[in-house]
PDB file of C-alpha atoms in Angstrom:
ATOM      1  CA  UNK A   1    -213.378-142.307  71.201  1.00  0.00           C
ATOM      2  CA  UNK A   2    -215.642-140.748  74.032  1.00  0.00           C
ATOM      3  CA  UNK A   3    -214.508-140.886  77.276  1.00  0.00           C
ATOM      4  CA  UNK A   4    -218.286-141.086  79.593  1.00  0.00           C
ATOM      5  CA  UNK A   5    -217.625-140.880  83.618  1.00  0.00           C
ATOM      6  CA  UNK A   6    -220.132-140.310  86.744  1.00  0.00           C
ATOM      7  CA  UNK A   7    -219.280-139.513  90.390  1.00  0.00           C
ATOM      8  CA  UNK A   8    -222.148-141.397  92.739  1.00  0.00           C
ATOM      9  CA  UNK A   9    -224.152-138.916  95.389  1.00  0.00           C
ATOM     10  CA  UNK A  10    -223.857-141.918  98.327  1.00  0.00           C
ATOM     11  CA  UNK A  11    -227.705-142.487  98.508  1.00  0.00           C
ATOM     12  CA  UNK A  12    -228.623-145.658  99.144  1.00  0.00           C
ATOM     13  CA  UNK A  13    -231.478-148.161  98.048  1.00  0.00           C
ATOM     14  CA  UNK A  14    -234.408-146.851  99.173  1.00  0.00           C
ATOM     15  CA  UNK A  15    -233.240-143.691  98.519  1.00  0.00           C
ATOM     16  CA  UNK A  16    -236.611-142.477  95.425  1.00  0.00           C
ATOM     17  CA  UNK A  17    -235.968-138.714  95.489  1.00  0.00           C
ATOM     18  CA  UNK A  18    -237.192-137.585  92.372  1.00  0.00           C
ATOM     19  CA  UNK A  19    -233.828-136.560  90.383  1.00  0.00           C
ATOM     20  CA  UNK A  20    -232.704-133.304  88.051  1.00  0.00           C
ATOM     21  CA  UNK A  21    -230.073-133.683  85.638  1.00  0.00           C
ATOM     22  CA  UNK A  22    -228.084-130.508  84.737  1.00  0.00           C
ATOM     23  CA  UNK A  23    -225.271-129.746  82.557  1.00  0.00           C
ATOM     24  CA  UNK A  24    -221.874-127.849  83.481  1.00  0.00           C
ATOM     25  CA  UNK A  25    -221.702-125.492  80.659  1.00  0.00           C
ATOM     26  CA  UNK A  26    -223.879-122.048  78.891  1.00  0.00           C
ATOM     27  CA  UNK A  27    -226.234-124.395  77.482  1.00  0.00           C
ATOM     28  CA  UNK A  28    -228.101-125.870  80.248  1.00  0.00           C
ATOM     29  CA  UNK A  29    -230.463-127.991  79.613  1.00  0.00           C
ATOM     30  CA  UNK A  30    -232.385-129.545  82.590  1.00  0.00           C
ATOM     31  CA  UNK A  31    -234.614-133.138  82.729  1.00  0.00           C
ATOM     32  CA  UNK A  32    -237.057-133.804  85.672  1.00  0.00           C
ATOM     33  CA  UNK A  33    -237.555-137.143  85.240  1.00  0.00           C
ATOM     34  CA  UNK A  34    -238.439-140.088  88.465  1.00  0.00           C
ATOM     35  CA  UNK A  35    -235.855-142.064  87.264  1.00  0.00           C
ATOM     36  CA  UNK A  36    -232.886-141.348  85.069  1.00  0.00           C
ATOM     37  CA  UNK A  37    -231.826-144.370  84.588  1.00  0.00           C
ATOM     38  CA  UNK A  38    -229.759-144.348  81.231  1.00  0.00           C
ATOM     39  CA  UNK A  39    -228.289-141.907  79.734  1.00  0.00           C
ATOM     40  CA  UNK A  40    -229.787-142.101  76.420  1.00  0.00           C
ATOM     41  CA  UNK A  41    -232.886-140.503  78.400  1.00  0.00           C
ATOM     42  CA  UNK A  42    -230.030-137.358  78.549  1.00  0.00           C
ATOM     43  CA  UNK A  43    -230.819-133.448  77.099  1.00  0.00           C
ATOM     44  CA  UNK A  44    -229.110-131.723  75.593  1.00  0.00           C
ATOM     45  CA  UNK A  45    -228.838-128.415  73.282  1.00  0.00           C
ATOM     46  CA  UNK A  46    -228.664-128.196  69.664  1.00  0.00           C
ATOM     47  CA  UNK A  47    -225.886-126.286  70.096  1.00  0.00           C
ATOM     48  CA  UNK A  48    -223.948-127.687  72.672  1.00  0.00           C
ATOM     49  CA  UNK A  49    -221.250-129.874  71.024  1.00  0.00           C
ATOM     50  CA  UNK A  50    -220.144-133.090  72.188  1.00  0.00           C
ATOM     51  CA  UNK A  51    -215.819-132.459  70.395  1.00  0.00           C
ATOM     52  CA  UNK A  52    -213.559-133.556  72.762  1.00  0.00           C
ATOM     53  CA  UNK A  53    -210.546-130.716  71.051  1.00  0.00           C
ATOM     54  CA  UNK A  54    -210.143-128.423  68.541  1.00  0.00           C
ATOM     55  CA  UNK A  55    -207.932-126.619  65.779  1.00  0.00           C
ATOM     56  CA  UNK A  56    -206.134-123.842  67.213  1.00  0.00           C
ATOM     57  CA  UNK A  57    -203.812-121.639  64.322  1.00  0.00           C
ATOM     58  CA  UNK A  58    -200.159-120.768  64.705  1.00  0.00           C
ATOM     59  CA  UNK A  59    -198.393-117.508  64.141  1.00  0.00           C
ATOM     60  CA  UNK A  60    -195.255-117.653  64.939  1.00  0.00           C
ATOM     61  CA  UNK A  61    -192.612-114.828  63.858  1.00  0.00           C
ATOM     62  CA  UNK A  62    -189.615-114.536  67.015  1.00  0.00           C
ATOM     63  CA  UNK A  63    -187.932-112.251  66.829  1.00  0.00           C
ATOM     64  CA  UNK A  64    -185.321-113.560  68.410  1.00  0.00           C
ATOM     65  CA  UNK A  65    -184.473-116.429  65.251  1.00  0.00           C
ATOM     66  CA  UNK A  66    -184.567-114.562  62.257  1.00  0.00           C
ATOM     67  CA  UNK A  67    -181.062-114.582  61.921  1.00  0.00           C
ATOM     68  CA  UNK A  68    -180.149-117.310  63.375  1.00  0.00           C
ATOM     69  CA  UNK A  69    -181.802-121.369  62.980  1.00  0.00           C
ATOM     70  CA  UNK A  70    -184.263-121.670  65.597  1.00  0.00           C
ATOM     71  CA  UNK A  71    -186.412-124.891  67.429  1.00  0.00           C
ATOM     72  CA  UNK A  72    -189.937-124.916  67.729  1.00  0.00           C
ATOM     73  CA  UNK A  73    -191.074-126.766  70.792  1.00  0.00           C
ATOM     74  CA  UNK A  74    -194.842-126.416  71.837  1.00  0.00           C
ATOM     75  CA  UNK A  75    -196.004-128.399  75.780  1.00  0.00           C
ATOM     76  CA  UNK A  76    -198.335-128.675  77.255  1.00  0.00           C
ATOM     77  CA  UNK A  77    -197.306-130.005  80.969  1.00  0.00           C
ATOM     78  CA  UNK A  78    -194.337-127.478  82.682  1.00  0.00           C
ATOM     79  CA  UNK A  79    -194.600-125.304  85.135  1.00  0.00           C
ATOM     80  CA  UNK A  80    -192.862-120.840  85.696  1.00  0.00           C
ATOM     81  CA  UNK A  81    -189.639-121.473  87.137  1.00  0.00           C
ATOM     82  CA  UNK A  82    -189.141-117.589  89.207  1.00  0.00           C
ATOM     83  CA  UNK A  83    -186.352-116.668  86.433  1.00  0.00           C
ATOM     84  CA  UNK A  84    -188.880-116.198  83.331  1.00  0.00           C
ATOM     85  CA  UNK A  85    -188.081-120.593  82.586  1.00  0.00           C
ATOM     86  CA  UNK A  86    -190.002-123.199  81.918  1.00  0.00           C
ATOM     87  CA  UNK A  87    -188.772-127.157  83.493  1.00  0.00           C
ATOM     88  CA  UNK A  88    -190.524-128.341  80.684  1.00  0.00           C
ATOM     89  CA  UNK A  89    -192.378-132.378  80.377  1.00  0.00           C
ATOM     90  CA  UNK A  90    -190.451-132.719  76.942  1.00  0.00           C
ATOM     91  CA  UNK A  91    -192.946-135.914  76.545  1.00  0.00           C
ATOM     92  CA  UNK A  92    -195.494-133.056  76.235  1.00  0.00           C
ATOM     93  CA  UNK A  93    -195.168-131.699  73.069  1.00  0.00           C
ATOM     94  CA  UNK A  94    -197.600-131.005  70.172  1.00  0.00           C
ATOM     95  CA  UNK A  95    -195.243-129.594  67.944  1.00  0.00           C
ATOM     96  CA  UNK A  96    -191.785-129.406  67.856  1.00  0.00           C
ATOM     97  CA  UNK A  97    -191.071-127.698  64.024  1.00  0.00           C
ATOM     98  CA  UNK A  98    -187.908-125.551  62.837  1.00  0.00           C
ATOM     99  CA  UNK A  99    -188.165-121.883  62.590  1.00  0.00           C
ATOM    100  CA  UNK A 100    -188.211-120.310  58.414  1.00  0.00           C
ATOM    101  CA  UNK A 101    -186.817-117.183  59.253  1.00  0.00           C
ATOM    102  CA  UNK A 102    -187.756-117.253  63.466  1.00  0.00           C
ATOM    103  CA  UNK A 103    -191.601-118.142  61.548  1.00  0.00           C
ATOM    104  CA  UNK A 104    -193.842-121.121  62.061  1.00  0.00           C
ATOM    105  CA  UNK A 105    -197.104-121.653  61.249  1.00  0.00           C
ATOM    106  CA  UNK A 106    -199.884-124.277  61.370  1.00  0.00           C
ATOM    107  CA  UNK A 107    -202.229-125.948  62.873  1.00  0.00           C
ATOM    108  CA  UNK A 108    -202.671-128.394  66.002  1.00  0.00           C
ATOM    109  CA  UNK A 109    -205.383-130.350  68.092  1.00  0.00           C
ATOM    110  CA  UNK A 110    -205.885-129.634  71.403  1.00  0.00           C
ATOM    111  CA  UNK A 111    -208.200-131.512  73.657  1.00  0.00           C
ATOM    112  CA  UNK A 112    -210.486-128.550  75.812  1.00  0.00           C
ATOM    113  CA  UNK A 113    -208.591-129.592  79.146  1.00  0.00           C
ATOM    114  CA  UNK A 114    -205.947-128.794  78.182  1.00  0.00           C
ATOM    115  CA  UNK A 115    -205.910-124.604  78.927  1.00  0.00           C
ATOM    116  CA  UNK A 116    -202.781-123.489  78.154  1.00  0.00           C
ATOM    117  CA  UNK A 117    -199.445-124.007  76.528  1.00  0.00           C
ATOM    118  CA  UNK A 118    -195.863-123.500  76.665  1.00  0.00           C
ATOM    119  CA  UNK A 119    -193.536-122.278  74.005  1.00  0.00           C
ATOM    120  CA  UNK A 120    -190.057-122.651  73.819  1.00  0.00           C
ATOM    121  CA  UNK A 121    -186.536-121.472  70.839  1.00  0.00           C
ATOM    122  CA  UNK A 122    -184.149-123.298  71.462  1.00  0.00           C
ATOM    123  CA  UNK A 123    -181.011-122.310  69.283  1.00  0.00           C
ATOM    124  CA  UNK A 124    -178.282-123.334  66.806  1.00  0.00           C
ATOM    125  CA  UNK A 125    -175.866-121.375  68.370  1.00  0.00           C
ATOM    126  CA  UNK A 126    -175.313-122.622  72.236  1.00  0.00           C
ATOM    127  CA  UNK A 127    -174.455-119.289  73.476  1.00  0.00           C
ATOM    128  CA  UNK A 128    -177.774-117.758  73.222  1.00  0.00           C
ATOM    129  CA  UNK A 129    -180.338-118.764  76.080  1.00  0.00           C
ATOM    130  CA  UNK A 130    -183.266-119.778  74.392  1.00  0.00           C
ATOM    131  CA  UNK A 131    -186.848-117.858  74.303  1.00  0.00           C
ATOM    132  CA  UNK A 132    -189.812-118.812  76.358  1.00  0.00           C
ATOM    133  CA  UNK A 133    -193.548-117.851  76.126  1.00  0.00           C
ATOM    134  CA  UNK A 134    -196.875-118.783  77.569  1.00  0.00           C
ATOM    135  CA  UNK A 135    -200.941-119.520  76.000  1.00  0.00           C
ATOM    136  CA  UNK A 136    -202.993-119.248  77.586  1.00  0.00           C
ATOM    137  CA  UNK A 137    -205.825-120.427  75.480  1.00  0.00           C
ATOM    138  CA  UNK A 138    -210.204-119.911  76.056  1.00  0.00           C
ATOM    139  CA  UNK A 139    -212.010-122.282  77.251  1.00  0.00           C
ATOM    140  CA  UNK A 140    -215.132-121.182  76.681  1.00  0.00           C
ATOM    141  CA  UNK A 141    -217.754-123.029  74.618  1.00  0.00           C
ATOM    142  CA  UNK A 142    -217.036-121.686  71.949  1.00  0.00           C
ATOM    143  CA  UNK A 143    -213.943-121.506  71.557  1.00  0.00           C
ATOM    144  CA  UNK A 144    -214.212-125.541  72.397  1.00  0.00           C
ATOM    145  CA  UNK A 145    -216.971-126.144  68.920  1.00  0.00           C
ATOM    146  CA  UNK A 146    -214.767-126.778  66.305  1.00  0.00           C
ATOM    147  CA  UNK A 147    -215.944-123.199  63.740  1.00  0.00           C
ATOM    148  CA  UNK A 148    -217.644-124.219  60.957  1.00  0.00           C
ATOM    149  CA  UNK A 149    -215.066-121.887  58.784  1.00  0.00           C
ATOM    150  CA  UNK A 150    -211.856-121.411  58.895  1.00  0.00           C
ATOM    151  CA  UNK A 151    -211.708-117.401  59.541  1.00  0.00           C
ATOM    152  CA  UNK A 152    -213.357-118.019  63.464  1.00  0.00           C
ATOM    153  CA  UNK A 153    -209.832-120.456  64.139  1.00  0.00           C
ATOM    154  CA  UNK A 154    -208.221-119.507  67.997  1.00  0.00           C
ATOM    155  CA  UNK A 155    -204.789-118.330  67.254  1.00  0.00           C
ATOM    156  CA  UNK A 156    -201.842-117.580  69.442  1.00  0.00           C
ATOM    157  CA  UNK A 157    -199.745-115.644  67.796  1.00  0.00           C
ATOM    158  CA  UNK A 158    -195.800-115.001  68.572  1.00  0.00           C
ATOM    159  CA  UNK A 159    -194.031-111.541  67.469  1.00  0.00           C
TER     160      UNK A 159
END
């Protein structure tokens, strides 16, 4: 699915000036024309990646969960609290899984608009407080493109 949006410049029908269109990325391409009238006239460099999501490796070995059963949630909508916890919208959780001896390895797809996620581990023993970790994800063009091989996929690590 691709969503294309645009913003108008507030000009009038009498405004016939020559336009210049520039994409906002490290791969900048400028199109000079009397008037760009359709998206078919837009030009992108061969390196530009139109992918709307990226793959992230998950490599967790949570020390607090090595000897007790724990459940992991990775969520995208949250706000930090003064006490080091997070107010989390659990409807935004992309991953919910059981930790095995504190470990969890997998992959997830994140859309390019997500710059951070929070991980929370809940314990079966309710006397133990949950543990949290925030992950800031790379937002560069290289990080948002799909790597040619699995060794170049970014990794979130919790050790």
